[in-house]
mmCIF file of C-alpha atoms in Angstrom:
data_model
loop_
_atom_site.group_PDB
_atom_site.id
_atom_site.type_symbol
_atom_site.label_atom_id
_atom_site.label_comp_id
_atom_site.label_asym_id
_atom_site.label_seq_id
_atom_site.Cartn_x
_atom_site.Cartn_y
_atom_site.Cartn_z
ATOM 1 C CA MET A 339 -279.548 4.476 115.242
ATOM 2 C CA ALA A 340 -280.481 0.998 116.503
ATOM 3 C CA LEU A 341 -281.743 -1.759 113.973
ATOM 4 C CA ASP A 342 -283.964 -3.300 116.324
ATOM 5 C CA GLU A 343 -285.965 -0.092 117.100
ATOM 6 C CA ILE A 344 -286.120 0.840 113.101
ATOM 7 C CA LEU A 345 -287.411 -2.927 113.035
ATOM 8 C CA LYS A 346 -290.220 -2.393 115.724
ATOM 9 C CA ASP A 347 -291.408 0.732 114.315
ATOM 10 C CA LEU A 348 -291.498 -0.829 110.987
ATOM 11 C CA LYS A 349 -293.500 -3.781 112.086
ATOM 12 C CA SER A 350 -295.816 -1.926 113.420
ATOM 13 C CA LEU A 351 -296.643 0.456 110.606
ATOM 14 C CA VAL A 352 -296.816 -2.637 107.992
ATOM 15 C CA GLU A 353 -299.455 -4.636 110.532
ATOM 16 C CA CYS A 354 -301.461 -1.405 110.270
ATOM 17 C CA GLU A 355 -302.523 -2.526 106.704
ATOM 18 C CA SER A 356 -303.464 0.256 104.671
ATOM 19 C CA PRO A 357 -305.109 -0.635 100.991
ATOM 20 C CA THR A 358 -305.695 2.631 99.200
ATOM 21 C CA GLU A 359 -309.353 1.953 98.167
ATOM 22 C CA ASP A 360 -309.763 1.905 102.400
ATOM 23 C CA LEU A 361 -309.959 5.459 103.732
ATOM 24 C CA GLU A 362 -310.554 4.188 107.347
ATOM 25 C CA ALA A 363 -307.108 2.187 107.202
ATOM 26 C CA CYS A 364 -305.474 4.962 105.593
ATOM 27 C CA ARG A 365 -306.250 7.481 108.486
ATOM 28 C CA ARG A 366 -305.049 4.794 110.235
ATOM 29 C CA VAL A 367 -302.040 4.361 109.268
ATOM 30 C CA ILE A 368 -301.260 8.055 108.953
ATOM 31 C CA LYS A 369 -302.214 8.691 112.776
ATOM 32 C CA LEU A 370 -299.893 5.589 113.409
ATOM 33 C CA ALA A 371 -297.077 7.580 111.540
ATOM 34 C CA SER A 372 -297.701 10.366 113.487
ATOM 35 C CA GLU A 373 -297.448 8.932 116.792
ATOM 36 C CA ILE A 374 -294.250 6.744 115.697
ATOM 37 C CA SER A 375 -292.868 10.330 114.781
ATOM 38 C CA HIS A 376 -293.990 11.637 118.091
ATOM 39 C CA ARG A 377 -291.786 9.198 119.952
ATOM 40 C CA LEU A 378 -288.829 9.339 117.913
ATOM 41 C CA LEU A 379 -288.061 12.855 117.565
ATOM 42 C CA GLY A 380 -290.582 14.725 120.245
ATOM 43 C CA ASN A 381 -292.870 16.015 117.182
ATOM 44 C CA SER A 382 -296.216 14.696 115.568
ATOM 45 C CA GLY A 383 -296.037 16.278 112.592
ATOM 46 C CA GLU A 384 -299.469 17.197 111.341
ATOM 47 C CA ILE A 385 -302.147 15.497 109.541
ATOM 48 C CA ARG A 386 -303.732 17.314 107.036
ATOM 49 C CA GLU A 387 -306.840 16.276 104.740
ATOM 50 C CA GLU A 388 -306.060 16.897 101.364
ATOM 51 C CA LYS A 389 -309.625 16.589 99.055
ATOM 52 C CA GLY A 390 -310.702 14.108 102.145
ATOM 53 C CA ARG A 391 -307.772 11.871 102.007
ATOM 54 C CA PRO A 392 -304.903 11.636 104.907
ATOM 55 C CA VAL A 393 -301.512 13.313 104.870
ATOM 56 C CA PHE A 394 -298.695 13.085 106.940
ATOM 57 C CA TRP A 395 -296.426 16.381 106.839
ATOM 58 C CA LEU A 396 -293.493 16.653 109.307
ATOM 59 C CA GLY A 397 -291.303 19.491 109.052
ATOM 60 C CA SER A 398 -291.233 22.831 107.538
ATOM 61 C CA LYS A 399 -294.436 24.378 105.746
ATOM 62 C CA ASN A 400 -292.105 25.720 102.776
ATOM 63 C CA PRO A 401 -289.344 23.189 102.599
ATOM 64 C CA GLU A 402 -286.251 23.367 100.458
ATOM 65 C CA VAL A 403 -285.705 19.445 100.282
ATOM 66 C CA VAL A 404 -289.039 17.285 100.338
ATOM 67 C CA LEU A 405 -288.769 13.836 101.033
ATOM 68 C CA LEU A 406 -291.597 12.395 99.595
ATOM 69 C CA ALA A 407 -293.501 9.081 100.443
ATOM 70 C CA HIS A 408 -296.674 7.352 100.757
ATOM 71 C CA LEU A 409 -298.522 5.071 103.141
ATOM 72 C CA ASP A 410 -301.089 3.437 100.702
ATOM 73 C CA THR A 411 -300.487 -0.089 99.784
ATOM 74 C CA VAL A 412 -302.204 -2.184 97.126
ATOM 75 C CA TRP A 413 -302.763 -5.079 99.291
ATOM 76 C CA PRO A 414 -306.383 -5.692 100.388
ATOM 77 C CA ILE A 415 -306.698 -5.983 104.316
ATOM 78 C CA GLY A 416 -306.121 -9.915 105.098
ATOM 79 C CA SER A 417 -304.532 -10.589 101.882
ATOM 80 C CA PHE A 418 -301.147 -10.873 102.213
ATOM 81 C CA THR A 419 -299.870 -13.684 105.300
ATOM 82 C CA PRO A 420 -297.992 -13.549 107.494
ATOM 83 C CA LEU A 421 -298.284 -9.597 108.121
ATOM 84 C CA TRP A 422 -294.623 -9.697 109.649
ATOM 85 C CA LYS A 423 -291.950 -12.510 108.867
ATOM 86 C CA THR A 424 -288.238 -12.497 109.395
ATOM 87 C CA ASP A 425 -285.815 -15.047 107.617
ATOM 88 C CA GLY A 426 -282.429 -13.914 108.637
ATOM 89 C CA ASP A 427 -281.869 -10.393 106.886
ATOM 90 C CA LEU A 428 -285.248 -10.885 104.846
ATOM 91 C CA VAL A 429 -288.375 -9.528 106.273
ATOM 92 C CA ARG A 430 -291.497 -10.050 104.422
ATOM 93 C CA GLY A 431 -294.932 -8.151 104.850
ATOM 94 C CA PRO A 432 -297.509 -6.087 102.618
ATOM 95 C CA GLY A 433 -296.100 -2.875 101.377
ATOM 96 C CA ILE A 434 -293.124 -3.100 103.242
ATOM 97 C CA TYR A 435 -290.871 -2.902 99.805
ATOM 98 C CA ASP A 436 -293.114 -0.484 98.368
ATOM 99 C CA MET A 437 -292.972 1.441 100.207
ATOM 100 C CA LYS A 438 -293.453 1.304 103.999
ATOM 101 C CA ALA A 439 -289.622 0.745 105.064
ATOM 102 C CA GLY A 440 -288.870 3.939 102.874
ATOM 103 C CA PHE A 441 -290.853 6.140 105.227
ATOM 104 C CA ILE A 442 -289.536 4.375 108.321
ATOM 105 C CA GLN A 443 -285.804 5.202 106.696
ATOM 106 C CA ALA A 444 -286.891 8.887 105.969
ATOM 107 C CA LEU A 445 -288.550 9.190 109.659
ATOM 108 C CA TYR A 446 -284.765 8.065 111.084
ATOM 109 C CA ALA A 447 -283.181 10.368 108.730
ATOM 110 C CA MET A 448 -284.952 13.220 110.145
ATOM 111 C CA LYS A 449 -283.298 13.006 113.240
ATOM 112 C CA GLY A 450 -280.426 14.530 111.803
ATOM 113 C CA LEU A 451 -281.932 17.355 109.862
ATOM 114 C CA ASP A 452 -282.833 20.503 110.351
ATOM 115 C CA LEU A 453 -286.931 20.483 110.231
ATOM 116 C CA SER A 454 -287.366 24.360 109.473
ATOM 117 C CA ARG A 455 -286.081 23.931 105.881
ATOM 118 C CA VAL A 456 -286.622 20.282 105.336
ATOM 119 C CA ALA A 457 -290.506 17.974 104.889
ATOM 120 C CA LEU A 458 -291.146 14.536 105.056
ATOM 121 C CA ILE A 459 -294.650 14.247 103.553
ATOM 122 C CA ALA A 460 -296.511 10.967 102.981
ATOM 123 C CA THR A 461 -299.307 10.493 100.577
ATOM 124 C CA THR A 462 -302.254 7.839 101.014
ATOM 125 C CA ASP A 463 -303.552 7.719 97.276
ATOM 126 C CA GLU A 464 -300.189 6.888 95.013
ATOM 127 C CA GLU A 465 -300.805 3.542 94.398
ATOM 128 C CA THR A 466 -304.041 4.292 92.255
ATOM 129 C CA GLY A 467 -302.569 7.906 90.226
ATOM 130 C CA SER A 468 -302.507 10.393 93.399
ATOM 131 C CA ALA A 469 -305.959 12.062 91.907
ATOM 132 C CA THR A 470 -306.162 13.875 95.072
ATOM 133 C CA THR A 471 -302.597 14.831 96.365
ATOM 134 C CA ARG A 472 -301.342 15.874 92.828
ATOM 135 C CA THR A 473 -301.963 19.387 92.870
ATOM 136 C CA LEU A 474 -300.237 19.117 96.394
ATOM 137 C CA ILE A 475 -296.855 17.659 95.320
ATOM 138 C CA GLU A 476 -296.754 19.834 92.434
ATOM 139 C CA ASP A 477 -297.218 22.628 94.487
ATOM 140 C CA VAL A 478 -294.412 22.055 97.276
ATOM 141 C CA SER A 479 -291.993 20.495 94.298
ATOM 142 C CA LYS A 480 -292.186 24.405 92.771
ATOM 143 C CA ILE A 481 -290.681 25.941 95.581
ATOM 144 C CA ALA A 482 -288.043 23.103 96.604
ATOM 145 C CA LYS A 483 -284.512 22.621 95.961
ATOM 146 C CA ALA A 484 -284.904 19.157 95.444
ATOM 147 C CA VAL A 485 -287.456 16.443 95.935
ATOM 148 C CA LEU A 486 -286.070 13.206 97.043
ATOM 149 C CA VAL A 487 -288.623 9.919 96.267
ATOM 150 C CA LEU A 488 -288.737 6.840 98.799
ATOM 151 C CA GLU A 489 -289.932 4.570 96.742
ATOM 152 C CA SER A 490 -287.958 1.303 96.699
ATOM 153 C CA ALA A 491 -284.697 0.472 95.045
ATOM 154 C CA ILE A 492 -284.059 -2.155 92.095
ATOM 155 C CA ASP A 493 -281.459 -4.324 93.127
ATOM 156 C CA GLY A 494 -280.131 -1.364 95.651
ATOM 157 C CA LYS A 495 -279.970 1.093 92.454
ATOM 158 C CA LEU A 496 -281.466 4.653 92.253
ATOM 159 C CA LYS A 497 -284.129 5.435 90.119
ATOM 160 C CA VAL A 498 -282.897 8.243 87.662
ATOM 161 C CA GLY A 499 -285.943 7.509 84.975
ATOM 162 C CA ARG A 500 -289.544 6.821 84.920
ATOM 163 C CA LYS A 501 -291.950 6.557 82.100
ATOM 164 C CA GLY A 502 -295.337 8.595 82.212
ATOM 165 C CA THR A 503 -298.328 6.662 82.257
ATOM 166 C CA SER A 504 -301.724 7.105 80.438
ATOM 167 C CA TRP A 505 -304.648 5.505 80.947
ATOM 168 C CA TYR A 506 -307.662 5.178 78.863
ATOM 169 C CA HIS A 507 -311.490 3.290 79.189
ATOM 170 C CA ILE A 508 -313.198 3.268 76.033
ATOM 171 C CA THR A 509 -316.602 2.096 75.653
ATOM 172 C CA ILE A 510 -318.288 0.833 72.487
ATOM 173 C CA HIS A 511 -322.416 1.516 71.974
ATOM 174 C CA GLY A 512 -323.725 -0.987 69.233
ATOM 175 C CA ARG A 513 -326.783 -2.217 69.107
ATOM 176 C CA ALA A 514 -328.428 -5.689 70.362
ATOM 177 C CA ALA A 515 -329.994 -7.872 67.598
ATOM 178 C CA HIS A 516 -330.500 -11.730 67.857
ATOM 179 C CA ALA A 517 -327.416 -13.709 66.426
ATOM 180 C CA GLY A 518 -329.006 -15.886 64.589
ATOM 181 C CA LEU A 519 -332.417 -15.268 63.375
ATOM 182 C CA GLU A 520 -331.337 -11.206 61.901
ATOM 183 C CA PRO A 521 -328.026 -10.346 63.047
ATOM 184 C CA GLU A 522 -327.648 -7.860 60.166
ATOM 185 C CA LYS A 523 -329.794 -5.355 62.306
ATOM 186 C CA GLY A 524 -327.539 -5.772 64.959
ATOM 187 C CA VAL A 525 -324.192 -3.027 65.376
ATOM 188 C CA ASN A 526 -321.443 -5.557 66.852
ATOM 189 C CA ALA A 527 -319.994 -4.041 69.531
ATOM 190 C CA THR A 528 -317.235 -6.936 69.926
ATOM 191 C CA VAL A 529 -316.524 -6.543 66.097
ATOM 192 C CA GLU A 530 -315.535 -2.561 66.936
ATOM 193 C CA VAL A 531 -313.521 -3.266 70.069
ATOM 194 C CA ALA A 532 -311.458 -5.700 68.095
ATOM 195 C CA ARG A 533 -310.551 -3.795 65.360
ATOM 196 C CA ILE A 534 -309.576 -1.032 68.384
ATOM 197 C CA VAL A 535 -307.710 -3.865 70.065
ATOM 198 C CA ASN A 536 -305.656 -4.668 66.638
ATOM 199 C CA GLU A 537 -305.098 -0.806 66.047
ATOM 200 C CA LEU A 538 -303.528 -0.318 69.209
ATOM 201 C CA THR A 539 -301.111 -3.223 69.086
ATOM 202 C CA LYS A 540 -299.476 -1.078 66.457
ATOM 203 C CA LEU A 541 -298.947 2.304 68.142
ATOM 204 C CA GLU A 542 -295.996 0.935 70.578
ATOM 205 C CA ASN A 543 -292.281 1.756 70.175
ATOM 206 C CA LYS A 544 -290.052 -0.251 71.329
ATOM 207 C CA SER A 545 -287.209 1.732 70.534
ATOM 208 C CA LEU A 546 -288.081 4.757 72.517
ATOM 209 C CA GLY A 547 -289.708 2.244 75.623
ATOM 210 C CA THR A 548 -293.266 3.340 74.265
ATOM 211 C CA SER A 549 -295.810 0.898 75.346
ATOM 212 C CA VAL A 550 -299.945 0.287 74.346
ATOM 213 C CA VAL A 551 -301.029 -2.266 76.406
ATOM 214 C CA PRO A 552 -304.963 -3.011 75.643
ATOM 215 C CA THR A 553 -305.860 -4.631 79.645
ATOM 216 C CA THR A 554 -309.262 -5.513 80.922
ATOM 217 C CA MET A 555 -312.279 -6.244 78.027
ATOM 218 C CA THR A 556 -315.936 -6.990 78.718
ATOM 219 C CA SER A 557 -318.488 -7.533 75.698
ATOM 220 C CA GLY A 558 -321.785 -8.822 75.311
ATOM 221 C CA THR A 559 -324.566 -10.474 77.564
ATOM 222 C CA THR A 560 -325.435 -13.610 76.194
ATOM 223 C CA THR A 561 -324.166 -15.985 73.289
ATOM 224 C CA ASN A 562 -327.312 -15.645 70.838
ATOM 225 C CA THR A 563 -326.909 -11.802 70.997
ATOM 226 C CA VAL A 564 -324.774 -9.445 68.641
ATOM 227 C CA PRO A 565 -323.413 -7.690 71.505
ATOM 228 C CA ALA A 566 -324.463 -4.156 72.363
ATOM 229 C CA LEU A 567 -321.902 -2.724 74.422
ATOM 230 C CA ALA A 568 -317.954 -3.340 74.970
ATOM 231 C CA THR A 569 -315.811 -1.940 77.178
ATOM 232 C CA LEU A 570 -311.597 -1.674 76.757
ATOM 233 C CA ASP A 571 -308.966 -0.635 79.205
ATOM 234 C CA ILE A 572 -305.331 0.421 78.033
ATOM 235 C CA ASP A 573 -302.429 1.493 79.951
ATOM 236 C CA SER A 574 -299.546 3.171 77.887
ATOM 237 C CA ARG A 575 -296.280 4.250 78.974
ATOM 238 C CA SER A 576 -292.977 6.192 77.883
ATOM 239 C CA PHE A 577 -289.710 7.714 78.488
ATOM 240 C CA SER A 578 -290.909 10.370 76.493
ATOM 241 C CA LEU A 579 -293.747 12.926 76.511
ATOM 242 C CA ASP A 580 -294.009 13.560 73.103
ATOM 243 C CA GLU A 581 -294.518 9.792 72.692
ATOM 244 C CA MET A 582 -297.185 9.978 75.307
ATOM 245 C CA GLN A 583 -298.661 12.721 73.148
ATOM 246 C CA ARG A 584 -298.430 11.045 70.183
ATOM 247 C CA ILE A 585 -300.311 8.007 71.666
ATOM 248 C CA ASP A 586 -303.151 10.342 73.189
ATOM 249 C CA SER A 587 -303.721 11.963 69.899
ATOM 250 C CA ALA A 588 -303.913 8.604 67.884
ATOM 251 C CA ILE A 589 -306.208 6.933 70.737
ATOM 252 C CA ARG A 590 -308.500 10.388 70.750
ATOM 253 C CA SER A 591 -309.222 10.053 66.809
ATOM 254 C CA ILE A 592 -310.209 6.278 67.109
ATOM 255 C CA THR A 593 -313.448 6.110 64.785
ATOM 256 C CA PRO A 594 -316.069 3.329 64.842
ATOM 257 C CA ILE A 595 -316.490 1.146 61.284
ATOM 258 C CA HIS A 596 -320.093 0.843 61.581
ATOM 259 C CA PRO A 597 -321.613 4.426 61.277
ATOM 260 C CA ASP A 598 -324.311 3.371 63.618
ATOM 261 C CA ALA A 599 -321.680 2.417 66.508
ATOM 262 C CA ARG A 600 -320.280 5.246 69.392
ATOM 263 C CA ILE A 601 -317.381 5.493 70.819
ATOM 264 C CA GLU A 602 -316.548 7.232 74.111
ATOM 265 C CA ILE A 603 -313.130 7.799 75.289
ATOM 266 C CA ALA A 604 -312.246 8.684 79.095
ATOM 267 C CA GLY A 605 -309.002 8.938 80.799
ATOM 268 C CA GLY A 606 -305.474 10.081 79.248
ATOM 269 C CA ILE A 607 -301.907 11.107 80.216
ATOM 270 C CA ASN A 608 -301.719 10.491 84.305
ATOM 271 C CA ARG A 609 -298.233 10.794 85.233
ATOM 272 C CA PRO A 610 -295.717 12.712 82.652
ATOM 273 C CA PRO A 611 -292.142 10.919 82.338
ATOM 274 C CA LEU A 612 -289.353 11.564 84.692
ATOM 275 C CA GLU A 613 -286.348 12.220 82.588
ATOM 276 C CA THR A 614 -283.007 12.457 83.711
ATOM 277 C CA SER A 615 -282.366 15.863 83.197
ATOM 278 C CA ALA A 616 -284.063 16.250 86.528
ATOM 279 C CA THR A 617 -282.410 13.314 87.953
ATOM 280 C CA LEU A 618 -278.745 12.872 86.966
ATOM 281 C CA PRO A 619 -276.945 15.880 88.789
ATOM 282 C CA LEU A 620 -278.362 14.398 92.402
ATOM 283 C CA TYR A 621 -277.357 10.839 91.424
ATOM 284 C CA GLN A 622 -274.262 11.811 90.893
ATOM 285 C CA LEU A 623 -274.093 13.367 94.604
ATOM 286 C CA ALA A 624 -275.673 10.746 96.272
ATOM 287 C CA GLU A 625 -272.563 8.502 94.329
ATOM 288 C CA LYS A 626 -270.101 10.517 95.450
ATOM 289 C CA LEU A 627 -271.510 10.686 99.206
ATOM 290 C CA ALA A 628 -272.154 7.110 99.295
ATOM 291 C CA LYS A 629 -268.424 6.243 98.154
ATOM 292 C CA ASP A 630 -267.040 8.843 100.999
ATOM 293 C CA ALA A 631 -268.936 6.971 103.603
ATOM 294 C CA GLY A 632 -268.276 3.786 102.815
ATOM 295 C CA ILE A 633 -271.554 2.635 101.225
ATOM 296 C CA SER A 634 -271.337 0.196 98.617
ATOM 297 C CA THR A 635 -271.771 1.268 95.054
ATOM 298 C CA LEU A 636 -275.344 2.167 94.438
ATOM 299 C CA GLY A 637 -275.992 2.334 90.641
ATOM 300 C CA SER A 638 -278.970 3.562 88.744
ATOM 301 C CA ALA A 639 -281.888 2.761 86.907
ATOM 302 C CA SER A 640 -284.288 3.705 84.466
ATOM 303 C CA VAL A 641 -287.990 1.935 84.991
ATOM 304 C CA GLY A 642 -291.511 1.595 83.640
ATOM 305 C CA GLY A 643 -293.475 2.319 86.731
ATOM 306 C CA ALA A 644 -294.043 5.722 87.804
ATOM 307 C CA SER A 645 -293.890 7.345 91.255
ATOM 308 C CA ASP A 646 -294.998 10.887 92.729
ATOM 309 C CA GLY A 647 -291.413 11.751 91.734
ATOM 310 C CA ASN A 648 -292.780 12.182 87.969
ATOM 311 C CA PHE A 649 -295.221 14.838 88.749
ATOM 312 C CA ALA A 650 -292.076 16.760 90.918
ATOM 313 C CA GLY A 651 -289.632 16.354 88.116
ATOM 314 C CA GLN A 652 -291.277 18.829 86.343
ATOM 315 C CA PHE A 653 -290.726 21.580 88.721
ATOM 316 C CA THR A 654 -287.381 20.734 90.640
ATOM 317 C CA GLN A 655 -284.453 18.353 90.913
ATOM 318 C CA VAL A 656 -285.235 14.957 91.648
ATOM 319 C CA LEU A 657 -283.849 11.368 92.872
ATOM 320 C CA ASP A 658 -286.060 8.329 93.312
ATOM 321 C CA GLY A 659 -285.369 5.048 94.558
ATOM 322 C CA LEU A 660 -284.006 5.933 97.833
ATOM 323 C CA GLY A 661 -286.077 3.718 99.796
ATOM 324 C CA ALA A 662 -285.618 -0.159 100.584
ATOM 325 C CA VAL A 663 -283.483 -2.551 99.490
ATOM 326 C CA GLY A 664 -285.202 -5.676 98.607
ATOM 327 C CA ASP A 665 -287.686 -6.988 95.746
ATOM 328 C CA GLY A 666 -291.465 -8.032 95.142
ATOM 329 C CA ALA A 667 -293.532 -4.842 94.770
ATOM 330 C CA HIS A 668 -297.022 -6.177 94.353
ATOM 331 C CA ALA A 669 -295.946 -9.630 94.649
ATOM 332 C CA ASN A 670 -296.144 -12.535 97.185
ATOM 333 C CA HIS A 671 -292.507 -12.394 97.818
ATOM 334 C CA GLU A 672 -292.464 -8.742 98.768
ATOM 335 C CA HIS A 673 -289.378 -8.218 101.081
ATOM 336 C CA ILE A 674 -286.801 -6.026 101.656
ATOM 337 C CA LEU A 675 -282.974 -6.746 103.331
ATOM 338 C CA ALA A 676 -282.893 -5.618 107.293
ATOM 339 C CA SER A 677 -278.832 -4.538 107.129
ATOM 340 C CA THR A 678 -279.620 -1.602 104.237
ATOM 341 C CA LEU A 679 -282.266 -0.007 106.515
ATOM 342 C CA GLU A 680 -279.577 1.989 108.393
ATOM 343 C CA PRO A 681 -276.850 2.822 105.606
ATOM 344 C CA ARG A 682 -279.417 4.012 103.269
ATOM 345 C CA SER A 683 -281.076 6.369 105.926
ATOM 346 C CA LYS A 684 -277.570 7.518 106.820
ATOM 347 C CA LEU A 685 -276.999 8.263 102.982
ATOM 348 C CA LEU A 686 -280.366 10.205 102.767
ATOM 349 C CA THR A 687 -279.078 12.557 106.254
ATOM 350 C CA LEU A 688 -275.895 13.164 104.049
ATOM 351 C CA LEU A 689 -277.747 14.052 100.717
ATOM 352 C CA VAL A 690 -280.115 16.343 102.200
ATOM 353 C CA ASN A 691 -277.296 18.218 104.503
ATOM 354 C CA GLU A 692 -275.131 18.353 101.424
ATOM 355 C CA ILE A 693 -277.814 19.938 99.373
ATOM 356 C CA LEU A 694 -278.997 22.496 101.874
ATOM 357 C CA LYS A 695 -275.192 23.587 102.067
#
């Protein structure tokens, strides 16, 4: 395994920008992944269309072990410059850490694996909640012994826990009136949404890691009109499914103060939490293999961000964070450490082969 070759393939993948919302860009990156796979392994894999979105699938149709990745990014085309920059061991680029380097590590790991028993799957809608590929991920997880997720590592640590995520969109319908002449004839949507925000902040539970965060909000049209419409978005996360269901129930029970106001609530639980009961056995195995192979101690972490591993963890063993070592997911300083690409890819091969024994 030559680092120069890995970096060459990674560079081409990073420079093929692939924001989730740009379907044609996502098709281009999946096609490129197939071309790299053919050159490296003599096998192009399969390009699937899953509810109108491209998916790369290499290996078994009924895999015992799944290597799970995504090739979409949060970066609009042209928003991250330069597209590729190296500074010693540090390599920058849009989506390099989250998570194109992880995909390349998995592809190189496949050189030492039995493709009749293993599959590498890369989706293109992870960054927006995996609405089109969730069923695919859940179905393949039901038949697999393990799902290994190539999301980026946190300070090199594997991810043994992830919060579940819930997203809500609330619309408040009031009634417009002149704010100076006859405000009493209006139904003020701003007053309603302000009260809802205040209620939401009381729902969090810090001891259980449950957050309820009002994010974007709009209300009103002009400064002299009683607002007739307001909207509010909410991001809620927790390590506990019971907590997520508590929040869901509380949000759906919100009622207006004014009898003539009307509230609409959309959204709900998107990803369930990835709990340690699904991850710790594989983490312990990975630590042992790393030690035996002379790879530095990995360490573990539980994080607030979710991944497609959250879906897989409902059905089988999962280990996440097996991808790139670096920093800056979704940030302007996004980068990886090139020196970690080969050892992490080697560890993945060792781990899969041990699971298959």
